[in-house]
Coordinates of C-alpha atoms and ligand atoms in Angstrom, one line a residue:
Chain A
M1494 CA 22.4 -30.9 22.2
T1495 CA 24.1 -32.1 19.1
A1496 CA 23.3 -35.6 20.2
L1497 CA 20.2 -35.5 18.1
A1498 CA 22.0 -34.3 15.0
H1499 CA 22.6 -36.8 12.2
R1500 CA 25.7 -35.8 10.4
L1501 CA 25.9 -37.7 7.1
S1502 CA 28.0 -35.9 4.6
P1503 CA 29.9 -38.1 2.2
E1504 CA 33.0 -36.6 0.6
P1505 CA 32.1 -34.5 -2.4
E1506 CA 33.8 -35.3 -5.7
A1507 CA 35.0 -31.8 -6.4
P1508 CA 36.2 -29.2 -3.8
R1509 CA 33.3 -27.0 -2.9
A1510 CA 33.3 -23.2 -3.4
P1511 CA 33.8 -21.2 -0.2
P1512 CA 30.5 -20.3 1.5
V1513 CA 28.6 -17.2 0.5
L1514 CA 26.7 -17.3 3.7
F1515 CA 28.0 -18.3 7.1
V1516 CA 25.7 -18.3 10.1
S1517 CA 27.2 -19.1 13.5
G1518 CA 25.7 -19.3 17.0
L1519 CA 22.6 -17.3 16.0
A1520 CA 20.1 -16.7 18.7
K1521 CA 16.8 -14.8 18.8
R1522 CA 14.1 -14.6 21.4
F1523 CA 10.6 -13.0 21.1
G1524 CA 9.5 -11.9 24.6
A1525 CA 9.9 -14.9 26.8
R1526 CA 10.2 -17.4 23.9
Q1527 CA 13.7 -18.4 22.8
I1528 CA 13.0 -19.2 19.1
L1529 CA 16.6 -19.6 17.9
R1530 CA 19.2 -20.8 20.4
D1531 CA 22.4 -21.6 18.6
V1532 CA 22.0 -21.9 14.9
T1533 CA 25.1 -22.6 12.7
F1534 CA 25.0 -23.4 9.0
E1535 CA 26.4 -22.2 5.7
A1536 CA 25.3 -21.8 2.1
R1537 CA 27.6 -22.1 -0.9
P1538 CA 27.4 -20.7 -4.4
G1539 CA 25.7 -23.0 -6.9
E1540 CA 24.2 -25.0 -4.1
V1541 CA 20.7 -25.3 -2.8
T1542 CA 20.4 -25.5 1.0
A1543 CA 16.9 -26.7 2.1
L1544 CA 15.8 -25.6 5.5
I1545 CA 13.2 -27.8 7.1
G1546 CA 11.4 -27.8 10.5
A1547 CA 8.0 -27.9 12.0
N1548 CA 5.7 -24.8 12.1
G1549 CA 6.9 -22.2 14.4
T1550 CA 10.5 -23.6 14.8
G1551 CA 11.8 -20.3 13.5
K1552 CA 12.8 -21.0 9.9
S1553 CA 11.3 -17.7 8.7
T1554 CA 12.9 -15.9 11.7
L1555 CA 16.2 -17.4 10.7
L1556 CA 16.0 -16.1 7.1
R1557 CA 14.8 -12.7 8.3
S1558 CA 17.7 -12.6 10.8
I1559 CA 20.2 -13.1 8.0
V1560 CA 19.2 -9.8 6.4
R1561 CA 18.3 -8.2 9.8
L1562 CA 14.6 -7.8 9.0
V1563 CA 14.7 -9.4 12.5
E1564 CA 17.6 -8.3 14.7
P1565 CA 19.3 -11.3 16.2
D1566 CA 20.3 -11.3 19.9
A1567 CA 23.6 -13.2 19.5
G1568 CA 25.8 -14.9 16.9
T1569 CA 27.4 -13.9 13.7
V1570 CA 26.1 -13.7 10.1
T1571 CA 28.8 -13.4 7.4
V1572 CA 27.7 -12.9 3.8
L1573 CA 30.5 -12.5 1.2
D1574 CA 33.0 -11.7 3.9
Q1575 CA 30.8 -9.0 5.3
E1576 CA 29.8 -9.1 9.0
V1577 CA 26.2 -8.4 8.6
R1578 CA 25.5 -7.5 12.2
G1579 CA 28.0 -4.7 12.2
L1580 CA 26.6 -2.8 9.2
D1581 CA 25.2 0.6 9.7
R1582 CA 21.9 1.6 8.2
K1583 CA 23.2 2.6 4.9
A1584 CA 25.5 -0.3 4.5
L1585 CA 22.7 -2.6 5.5
K1586 CA 20.5 -1.2 2.8
A1587 CA 23.3 -1.7 0.2
F1588 CA 23.8 -5.3 1.6
R1589 CA 20.1 -6.2 1.4
S1590 CA 19.9 -5.1 -2.2
R1591 CA 22.4 -7.8 -3.0
V1592 CA 20.3 -10.5 -1.4
G1593 CA 17.4 -11.9 -3.3
F1594 CA 14.2 -12.7 -1.4
V1595 CA 11.4 -14.9 -2.6
F1596 CA 8.4 -15.0 -0.3
Q1597 CA 5.3 -17.2 -0.2
K1598 CA 3.4 -14.1 -1.4
H1599 CA 4.8 -12.8 -4.6
N1600 CA 4.2 -9.2 -3.7
L1601 CA 4.0 -7.8 -7.2
V1602 CA 2.3 -4.5 -8.0
G1603 CA -0.8 -5.9 -9.6
R1604 CA -1.8 -2.9 -11.6
L1605 CA 1.5 -2.7 -13.4
S1606 CA 2.8 -4.8 -16.3
V1607 CA 5.0 -7.8 -15.7
L1608 CA 7.9 -6.1 -17.4
T1609 CA 7.6 -3.0 -15.1
N1610 CA 7.5 -5.3 -12.1
V1611 CA 10.7 -7.0 -13.2
I1612 CA 12.4 -3.7 -13.9
H1613 CA 11.7 -2.6 -10.3
G1614 CA 14.4 -5.1 -9.3
V1615 CA 17.0 -2.8 -10.8
Q1616 CA 16.3 -0.4 -7.9
A1617 CA 18.8 -2.5 -6.0
R1618 CA 21.5 -0.5 -7.7
M1619 CA 19.8 2.5 -9.5
S1620 CA 17.1 5.0 -8.7
G1621 CA 15.0 7.6 -10.4
P1622 CA 12.1 7.6 -12.9
R1623 CA 14.0 5.2 -15.3
T1624 CA 13.5 2.5 -12.7
W1625 CA 9.8 3.1 -12.1
H1626 CA 8.2 2.0 -15.3
H1627 CA 9.3 0.0 -18.4
A1628 CA 8.3 2.9 -20.7
L1629 CA 10.9 5.2 -18.9
A1630 CA 13.6 2.6 -18.6
P1631 CA 16.8 2.7 -20.8
A1632 CA 17.1 0.0 -23.5
A1633 CA 19.8 -1.9 -21.5
I1634 CA 17.6 -2.3 -18.5
R1635 CA 14.6 -3.3 -20.6
D1636 CA 16.8 -5.9 -22.4
E1637 CA 18.1 -7.3 -19.1
A1638 CA 14.5 -7.5 -17.7
M1639 CA 13.4 -9.4 -20.8
A1640 CA 16.3 -11.8 -20.3
C1641 CA 15.3 -12.3 -16.7
L1642 CA 11.7 -12.9 -17.8
A1643 CA 13.0 -15.4 -20.4
A1644 CA 14.9 -17.2 -17.7
V1645 CA 11.6 -17.9 -15.9
G1646 CA 9.8 -18.7 -19.2
L1647 CA 7.5 -15.7 -19.2
A1648 CA 9.0 -13.4 -21.9
D1649 CA 5.8 -13.6 -23.9
R1650 CA 3.8 -12.1 -20.9
A1651 CA 5.9 -8.9 -20.7
L1652 CA 3.1 -6.4 -21.2
Q1653 CA 0.4 -8.3 -19.4
R1654 CA -0.9 -6.8 -16.1
A1655 CA 0.7 -8.6 -13.2
D1656 CA -2.7 -9.2 -11.5
S1657 CA -3.9 -11.2 -14.5
L1658 CA -1.3 -14.0 -13.9
S1659 CA -1.8 -17.3 -12.2
G1660 CA -0.2 -17.9 -8.8
G1661 CA 2.7 -19.9 -10.3
Q1662 CA 3.3 -17.3 -13.0
S1663 CA 3.3 -14.4 -10.5
Q1664 CA 5.8 -16.3 -8.4
R1665 CA 8.0 -16.7 -11.4
V1666 CA 7.7 -13.0 -12.2
A1667 CA 8.8 -12.3 -8.6
I1668 CA 11.8 -14.5 -9.3
A1669 CA 12.6 -12.6 -12.5
R1670 CA 12.5 -9.4 -10.4
M1671 CA 14.8 -11.0 -7.9
L1672 CA 17.2 -12.0 -10.7
M1673 CA 17.2 -8.4 -11.9
Q1674 CA 18.9 -7.5 -8.6
R1675 CA 21.8 -9.7 -9.7
P1676 CA 22.0 -11.3 -6.2
E1677 CA 24.7 -13.7 -5.0
L1678 CA 22.6 -15.0 -2.2
V1679 CA 18.9 -15.9 -2.5
L1680 CA 16.6 -16.7 0.4
A1681 CA 13.3 -18.3 -0.4
D1682 CA 10.6 -18.7 2.3
E1683 CA 8.1 -21.3 1.2
P1684 CA 7.9 -20.2 -2.5
D1685 CA 5.9 -23.3 -3.3
A1686 CA 3.4 -22.9 -0.4
S1687 CA 0.5 -21.3 -2.3
L1688 CA 1.0 -23.2 -5.5
D1689 CA -0.8 -26.3 -6.8
P1690 CA 1.4 -29.5 -6.9
R1691 CA 2.4 -29.0 -10.6
A1692 CA 3.1 -25.3 -10.4
G1693 CA 4.9 -25.8 -7.0
R1694 CA 7.1 -28.5 -8.4
A1695 CA 7.9 -26.4 -11.6
L1696 CA 8.8 -23.4 -9.4
M1697 CA 11.2 -25.4 -7.2
E1698 CA 12.8 -26.9 -10.2
L1699 CA 13.2 -23.4 -11.7
L1700 CA 14.9 -22.2 -8.5
Y1701 CA 17.1 -25.2 -8.4
S1702 CA 18.3 -24.8 -11.9
L1703 CA 18.8 -21.1 -11.6
A1704 CA 21.0 -21.6 -8.5
H1705 CA 23.1 -24.1 -10.4
D1706 CA 23.3 -22.2 -13.7
K1707 CA 24.0 -18.8 -12.2
G1708 CA 26.1 -20.0 -9.3
L1709 CA 23.7 -18.5 -6.7
A1710 CA 23.7 -19.6 -3.1
L1711 CA 20.1 -20.5 -2.4
V1712 CA 18.5 -21.2 0.9
V1713 CA 15.0 -22.5 0.5
I1714 CA 12.3 -23.4 3.0
S1715 CA 9.7 -25.9 1.9
H1716 CA 7.2 -28.0 3.8
R1717 CA 6.9 -30.5 0.9
I1718 CA 9.3 -33.4 1.6
E1719 CA 9.5 -34.5 -2.0
H1720 CA 10.5 -30.9 -3.1
T1721 CA 13.1 -30.7 -0.4
L1722 CA 14.6 -34.0 -1.5
A1723 CA 14.4 -33.4 -5.2
F1724 CA 15.5 -29.8 -5.4
S1725 CA 18.3 -29.3 -2.9
D1726 CA 21.9 -30.3 -2.4
R1727 CA 21.9 -30.1 1.3
I1728 CA 19.2 -30.4 3.9
V1729 CA 19.3 -28.5 7.2
G1730 CA 16.7 -29.4 9.8
L1731 CA 15.8 -26.9 12.6
A1732 CA 14.3 -28.0 15.9
D1733 CA 14.2 -26.4 19.3
G1734 CA 16.3 -23.5 18.1
I1735 CA 19.2 -25.5 16.9
V1736 CA 20.2 -27.4 13.8
T1737 CA 19.4 -31.0 14.6
L1738 CA 19.8 -32.5 11.1
E1739 CA 22.2 -32.1 8.3
L1740 CA 22.0 -34.2 5.3
D1741 CA 23.4 -34.5 1.8
S1742 CA 20.3 -34.6 -0.4
R1743 CA 21.8 -37.2 -2.7
V1744 CA 21.8 -39.8 0.1
A1745 CA 18.8 -38.5 2.1
H1746 CA 15.5 -40.3 1.8
A1747 CA 12.0 -39.4 2.7
E1748 CA 11.9 -41.7 5.7
Q1749 CA 14.6 -39.8 7.4
L1750 CA 12.8 -36.5 6.9
R1751 CA 9.5 -38.0 8.1
A1752 CA 11.3 -39.3 11.2
F1753 CA 12.7 -35.9 11.8
F1754 CA 9.2 -34.3 11.8
E1755 CA 7.8 -37.1 14.0
R1756 CA 10.2 -36.3 16.8
P1757 CA 8.2 -34.6 19.6
P1758 CA 9.1 -31.0 20.3
A1759 CA 10.7 -30.7 23.7
E1760 CA 12.3 -27.6 25.1
T1761 CA 10.3 -25.0 23.1
D1762 CA 7.1 -26.1 24.7
R1763 CA 8.5 -26.0 28.2
D1764 CA 9.6 -22.4 27.6
T1765 CA 6.2 -21.4 26.5
A1766 CA 4.5 -23.0 29.4
N1767 CA 6.7 -21.2 31.9
H1768 CA 5.8 -17.8 30.7
G1769 CA 2.4 -18.3 29.0
Chain B
M679 CA -26.5 -25.2 31.6
A680 CA -26.7 -21.5 32.5
E681 CA -23.8 -20.9 30.0
T682 CA -25.9 -22.1 27.1
S683 CA -28.9 -19.8 27.6
A684 CA -29.1 -16.8 25.3
P685 CA -27.7 -13.5 26.5
A686 CA -30.0 -10.6 27.4
R687 CA -31.5 -8.8 24.5
W688 CA -30.4 -5.4 25.7
E689 CA -27.4 -4.4 27.6
R690 CA -28.3 -2.5 30.8
P691 CA -27.4 1.2 30.1
N692 CA -25.0 2.7 32.6
A693 CA -25.8 5.9 34.4
L694 CA -23.3 8.0 32.4
A695 CA -24.5 6.8 29.0
F696 CA -28.1 7.4 30.1
T697 CA -27.4 10.9 31.3
M698 CA -25.6 11.7 28.1
L699 CA -28.5 10.4 26.0
V700 CA -30.9 12.7 27.9
V701 CA -28.7 15.7 27.5
V702 CA -28.3 15.1 23.7
L703 CA -32.1 14.7 23.3
A704 CA -32.8 17.8 25.2
F705 CA -30.3 19.7 23.1
I706 CA -31.9 18.5 19.9
L707 CA -35.3 19.6 21.1
W708 CA -34.0 23.0 22.2
S709 CA -32.3 23.4 18.8
F710 CA -35.6 22.9 17.0
S711 CA -37.3 25.6 19.1
S712 CA -34.5 28.1 18.8
V713 CA -34.1 28.2 15.0
G714 CA -37.6 29.7 14.6
L715 CA -39.0 27.0 12.5
S716 CA -42.8 26.9 12.7
W717 CA -45.6 25.5 10.5
E718 CA -47.1 28.9 10.6
R719 CA -44.1 30.6 9.1
M720 CA -43.6 27.9 6.5
V721 CA -47.2 28.1 5.4
R722 CA -47.0 31.9 5.3
G723 CA -43.8 31.6 3.2
I724 CA -45.5 29.6 0.4
P725 CA -47.2 32.5 -1.3
A726 CA -44.0 34.6 -1.3
L727 CA -42.1 31.6 -2.8
G728 CA -44.9 31.2 -5.3
S729 CA -44.8 34.8 -6.4
M730 CA -41.1 34.6 -6.8
L731 CA -41.4 31.5 -8.9
E732 CA -44.0 33.2 -10.9
R733 CA -41.7 36.1 -11.6
M734 CA -38.8 33.6 -12.5
F735 CA -40.7 32.1 -15.3
P736 CA -40.3 32.3 -18.2
P737 CA -36.5 32.7 -17.8
D738 CA -35.1 35.8 -19.4
L739 CA -32.6 34.8 -22.1
E740 CA -31.6 38.3 -23.0
R741 CA -28.4 38.1 -21.0
L742 CA -27.6 34.6 -22.0
P743 CA -24.3 35.3 -23.9
R744 CA -22.9 37.1 -20.9
I745 CA -24.2 34.3 -18.6
L746 CA -22.6 31.6 -20.7
E747 CA -19.4 33.6 -20.8
Q748 CA -19.4 33.8 -17.0
L749 CA -20.3 30.2 -16.7
L750 CA -17.2 29.3 -18.7
V751 CA -15.1 31.5 -16.4
T752 CA -16.6 29.7 -13.4
F753 CA -15.7 26.4 -14.9
Q754 CA -12.2 27.5 -15.7
M755 CA -11.8 28.8 -12.2
A756 CA -12.9 25.5 -10.8
L757 CA -10.6 23.6 -13.2
V758 CA -7.5 25.6 -12.6
G759 CA -8.0 25.8 -8.9
C760 CA -8.7 22.1 -8.8
I761 CA -5.6 21.2 -10.8
L762 CA -3.3 23.4 -8.7
G763 CA -4.9 22.0 -5.5
L764 CA -4.4 18.4 -6.6
I765 CA -0.8 19.0 -7.7
L766 CA 0.0 20.5 -4.3
A767 CA -2.1 18.0 -2.4
F768 CA 0.1 15.1 -3.6
P769 CA 3.5 16.1 -1.9
I770 CA 1.7 17.3 1.2
A771 CA -0.2 14.0 1.4
V772 CA 3.1 12.1 1.0
L773 CA 4.5 14.1 3.9
A774 CA 1.3 13.4 5.9
A775 CA 1.0 9.7 5.2
E776 CA 1.9 7.2 8.0
G777 CA 4.9 5.2 6.8
L778 CA 5.9 7.5 4.0
S779 CA 6.6 10.7 5.8
P780 CA 10.3 11.3 6.2
H781 CA 10.0 12.8 9.7
P782 CA 7.3 12.9 12.4
V783 CA 7.5 16.7 12.7
L784 CA 6.8 17.0 9.0
K785 CA 4.0 14.5 9.3
H786 CA 2.3 16.4 12.0
A787 CA 2.9 19.8 10.3
S788 CA 1.4 18.6 7.0
R789 CA -1.5 17.0 8.8
A790 CA -2.2 20.2 10.6
L791 CA -2.0 22.1 7.4
I792 CA -4.5 19.7 5.7
A793 CA -6.8 20.0 8.6
L794 CA -6.7 23.8 8.6
F795 CA -7.4 23.9 4.8
R796 CA -10.2 21.4 5.1
T797 CA -12.0 22.7 8.1
V798 CA -12.1 26.4 7.1
P799 CA -14.9 26.6 4.5
D800 CA -13.9 27.7 1.0
L801 CA -16.2 30.7 1.3
V802 CA -14.0 32.0 4.1
W803 CA -10.9 31.4 2.0
A804 CA -12.5 33.3 -0.8
L805 CA -13.2 36.3 1.5
L806 CA -9.6 36.3 2.6
F807 CA -8.2 36.0 -0.9
V808 CA -10.6 38.8 -2.2
I809 CA -8.9 41.0 0.4
A810 CA -5.5 39.8 -0.5
V811 CA -5.6 39.8 -4.3
G812 CA -8.7 41.8 -5.0
L813 CA -12.1 41.0 -6.6
G814 CA -12.2 38.6 -9.5
P815 CA -11.5 35.0 -10.5
A816 CA -7.9 34.9 -9.2
A817 CA -9.2 35.0 -5.6
G818 CA -11.7 32.2 -6.5
V819 CA -8.9 30.1 -8.0
M820 CA -6.9 30.4 -4.8
A821 CA -9.8 29.6 -2.6
I822 CA -10.6 26.5 -4.6
M823 CA -6.9 25.5 -4.6
V824 CA -6.6 25.7 -0.8
D825 CA -9.9 23.9 -0.3
K826 CA -8.8 21.1 -2.6
I827 CA -5.4 20.7 -0.9
G828 CA -7.4 20.1 2.3
F829 CA -9.8 17.7 0.6
A830 CA -7.6 15.8 -1.7
G831 CA -4.6 15.9 0.7
R832 CA -6.5 13.9 3.2
F833 CA -7.9 11.3 0.8
F834 CA -4.6 11.0 -1.1
A835 CA -2.8 10.3 2.2
E836 CA -5.4 7.8 3.3
A837 CA -5.3 6.0 -0.1
M838 CA -1.5 5.8 0.2
E839 CA -1.6 4.5 3.8
E840 CA -4.1 1.8 2.7
A841 CA -2.0 0.6 -0.2
D842 CA -1.0 -3.0 0.0
K843 CA 2.1 -3.2 2.2
G844 CA 3.5 -6.4 0.5
P845 CA 4.9 -4.9 -2.7
Q846 CA 6.3 -2.0 -0.7
E847 CA 8.1 -4.3 1.7
A848 CA 9.4 -6.3 -1.3
L849 CA 10.8 -3.1 -2.9
S850 CA 12.3 -1.8 0.3
T851 CA 14.2 -5.1 0.9
I852 CA 15.4 -4.8 -2.7
G853 CA 16.9 -1.5 -1.6
A854 CA 14.6 0.9 -3.3
T855 CA 14.7 4.6 -2.1
R856 CA 11.7 6.2 -0.6
T857 CA 10.9 8.0 -3.8
G858 CA 11.3 4.8 -5.8
L859 CA 8.9 3.0 -3.4
I860 CA 6.3 5.8 -3.7
F861 CA 6.4 5.9 -7.5
S862 CA 6.9 2.2 -8.2
A863 CA 4.4 0.8 -5.7
V864 CA 2.4 3.2 -3.7
V865 CA 1.2 5.5 -6.5
P866 CA 0.2 2.7 -8.9
L867 CA -1.6 0.9 -6.1
A868 CA -3.4 4.1 -4.9
L869 CA -4.1 5.3 -8.5
P870 CA -7.8 4.3 -8.7
S871 CA -8.5 6.1 -5.5
F872 CA -6.5 9.1 -6.7
V873 CA -8.6 9.3 -9.8
A874 CA -11.8 9.0 -7.9
T875 CA -10.7 11.7 -5.4
S876 CA -9.6 14.0 -8.3
L877 CA -12.9 13.7 -10.2
F878 CA -14.8 14.2 -7.0
S879 CA -12.7 17.3 -6.3
L880 CA -13.5 18.7 -9.7
E881 CA -17.3 18.2 -9.1
K882 CA -17.0 19.8 -5.7
A883 CA -14.9 22.6 -7.2
V884 CA -17.5 23.4 -9.9
R885 CA -20.3 23.5 -7.3
G886 CA -18.2 25.5 -4.9
S887 CA -17.0 28.0 -7.6
V888 CA -20.6 29.1 -8.2
I889 CA -21.0 30.3 -4.6
L890 CA -17.6 32.0 -4.5
G891 CA -18.9 34.6 -6.9
L892 CA -21.3 35.7 -4.1
V893 CA -18.4 37.2 -2.2
G894 CA -16.9 38.7 -5.3
A895 CA -14.4 36.0 -6.1
G896 CA -15.4 35.9 -9.8
G897 CA -17.6 33.8 -12.0
I898 CA -21.3 33.3 -12.4
G899 CA -22.0 33.8 -8.7
V900 CA -21.5 37.5 -9.2
E901 CA -24.2 37.6 -11.8
L902 CA -26.5 35.6 -9.6
K903 CA -26.1 38.0 -6.7
V904 CA -26.6 41.0 -8.9
A905 CA -29.8 39.5 -10.4
F906 CA -31.2 38.8 -7.0
D907 CA -30.2 42.2 -5.7
L908 CA -32.1 43.8 -8.6
F909 CA -35.1 41.5 -8.1
D910 CA -34.4 40.4 -11.7
Y911 CA -35.8 36.9 -10.9
D912 CA -36.2 35.8 -14.5
T913 CA -32.5 36.4 -15.3
A914 CA -31.7 34.7 -12.0
C915 CA -33.7 31.7 -13.2
T916 CA -31.6 31.5 -16.4
I917 CA -28.5 31.6 -14.3
I918 CA -29.7 28.9 -12.0
L919 CA -30.6 26.7 -14.9
A920 CA -27.2 27.3 -16.5
I921 CA -25.5 26.4 -13.3
F922 CA -27.6 23.3 -13.1
A923 CA -26.7 22.3 -16.6
L924 CA -23.0 22.8 -15.9
V925 CA -23.0 20.8 -12.7
I926 CA -24.9 17.9 -14.2
A927 CA -22.6 17.9 -17.3
V928 CA -19.5 17.8 -15.1
E929 CA -20.9 15.0 -13.0
Q930 CA -21.8 13.0 -16.1
V931 CA -18.4 13.4 -17.7
S932 CA -16.8 12.5 -14.4
N933 CA -18.9 9.4 -14.2
V934 CA -17.8 8.3 -17.6
I935 CA -14.1 8.8 -16.8
R936 CA -14.5 7.0 -13.5
K937 CA -16.0 4.0 -15.2
R938 CA -13.3 4.0 -17.8
L939 CA -10.4 4.2 -15.5
I940 CA -11.3 2.3 -12.5
Ligands
LIG131 N1 7.9 -10.4 15.2 C1 7.6 -11.4 16.1 N2 7.2 -11.1 17.3 C2 6.9 -12.1 18.2 N3 6.9 -13.4 17.9 C3 7.3 -13.7 16.6 C4 7.6 -12.8 15.7 N4 7.9 -13.4 14.5 C5 7.8 -14.7 14.8 N5 7.4 -14.9 16.0 C6 7.2 -16.2 16.6 O1 8.3 -17.0 16.5 C7 8.0 -18.3 16.2 C8 8.7 -18.8 15.0 O2 8.1 -18.1 13.8 P1 8.6 -18.4 12.4 O3 7.7 -17.7 11.5 O4 10.0 -18.1 12.3 O5 8.4 -19.9 12.2 P2 8.5 -20.8 10.9 O6 9.4 -21.9 11.3 O7 8.8 -20.0 9.8 O8 7.0 -21.4 10.9 P3 6.1 -21.8 9.6 O9 6.6 -23.2 9.2 O10 4.8 -21.8 10.2 O11 6.4 -20.8 8.6 C9 6.5 -18.4 16.1 O12 6.0 -19.0 17.3 C10 6.1 -17.0 15.9 O13 4.9 -16.8 16.6
LIG132 MG1 7.7 -19.5 8.1

């Protein structure tokens, strides 16, 4: 099955940091449909790994499996030397709090201020009323939240209500909230999907520079080929439940990615037909 | 071709539905006949009503100070009972809300409690509390409290269940505790509904507290009952007008607050 895989990874100039995330042999089926068969890939600190694939190939399922929002059937997920599939409930919760998630939907609490929404991110490591609202938060937390807002360029909007922001601004506030978690691994599922071309591009650029500046391992799904090429270090393509494409973004070009999407889906369809 | 023709206008009723319809109609007709409503009695009642109205006007203002004092007590009863009820309704609603309740047993227990508090009328609670704590406003306060736990508990729980799940999921993947989730996302999202329910509870409590006096649970209702018992219709008229003014005033203020906050 690796016959389809293009493996083009030129030698990097500097030795790369050890992976933060290592996924190996991951499999997941929903009912009769085998969505993920045997997925193996890794993500390293300060690097952006772009995950591409047609609709329904299981990219979101893969991201969700990493933090066990979806329970994988087989394979291993190792994050920061922790075997994720072996964690008990409490350890899993602690683990999840160290992983930043960015969704297509920003999921802010609209009625609350931008600053309060960002402060909520601190609930990854603290609890109690001081984490519920900016007015109750200690100075150190408020300062950290302001720094996170500054990192996404929205420090001047701190007291504005979250539901008064544009889509791109909301997504950036969600990223500031995610930074407040102090994550080492960030998983972003189509963060640019509901944004206009300019806001989407700015957002991907922001994520890319945050990953590089802060040494975060970022895995990002995007359906926009130009974003994938411009704002990633490595590209991993998913088809038929396996990784069929692995590219270095510096040498990848749009034609390769288009060709990847043109390839007709094979095995997944047969599966569906059998049990439809 | 047959597939494109319009469907029948009416669905053919099945036998069971038709039987049930007939039974319901028969029951409704029977109900009309058994409550003793007749034109004759209604017509005959008009002069009696007329003479009572005649004796009601002009309203007797002699006891106005006492009436206003009792009106204030009534309002205070409603306010205190309502506040206590709302405060207790919140934790019970959290326990009863799908997705927030820590355990199914707790969920069902608090739902049962809310249902009990809601379905037994406040007048019955007042009777029970008059026996338990004696005549006076304390019994009224407790009756209102219990009634409001039932009313607000249900609507608080519904509001929290309907709150947008997105922010809640985001917070729970961050690692927020259940309490963190409730106070950071659920409560802010459900707040407009909480405010509306609370204001409506207060309006309901004010109206309800008037009646509670009739069974001795304090407030202006006691005065009203005494006035009617003594055929003192012009004083009763003053009381009714005073109640009317209070209820309208509370509803107006509540409307203003509602508009401001929501
Ligand atoms: N909880 C679930 N139960 C059953 N089927 C599911 C579930 N989640 C996802 N699926 C199915 O798994 C397949 C993969 O879904 P997934 O959302 O991972 O795809 P995707 O690659 O993210 O697609 P898209 O590009 O449209 O976001 C889809 O066919 C979807 O219907
Ligand atoms: Mg998806």
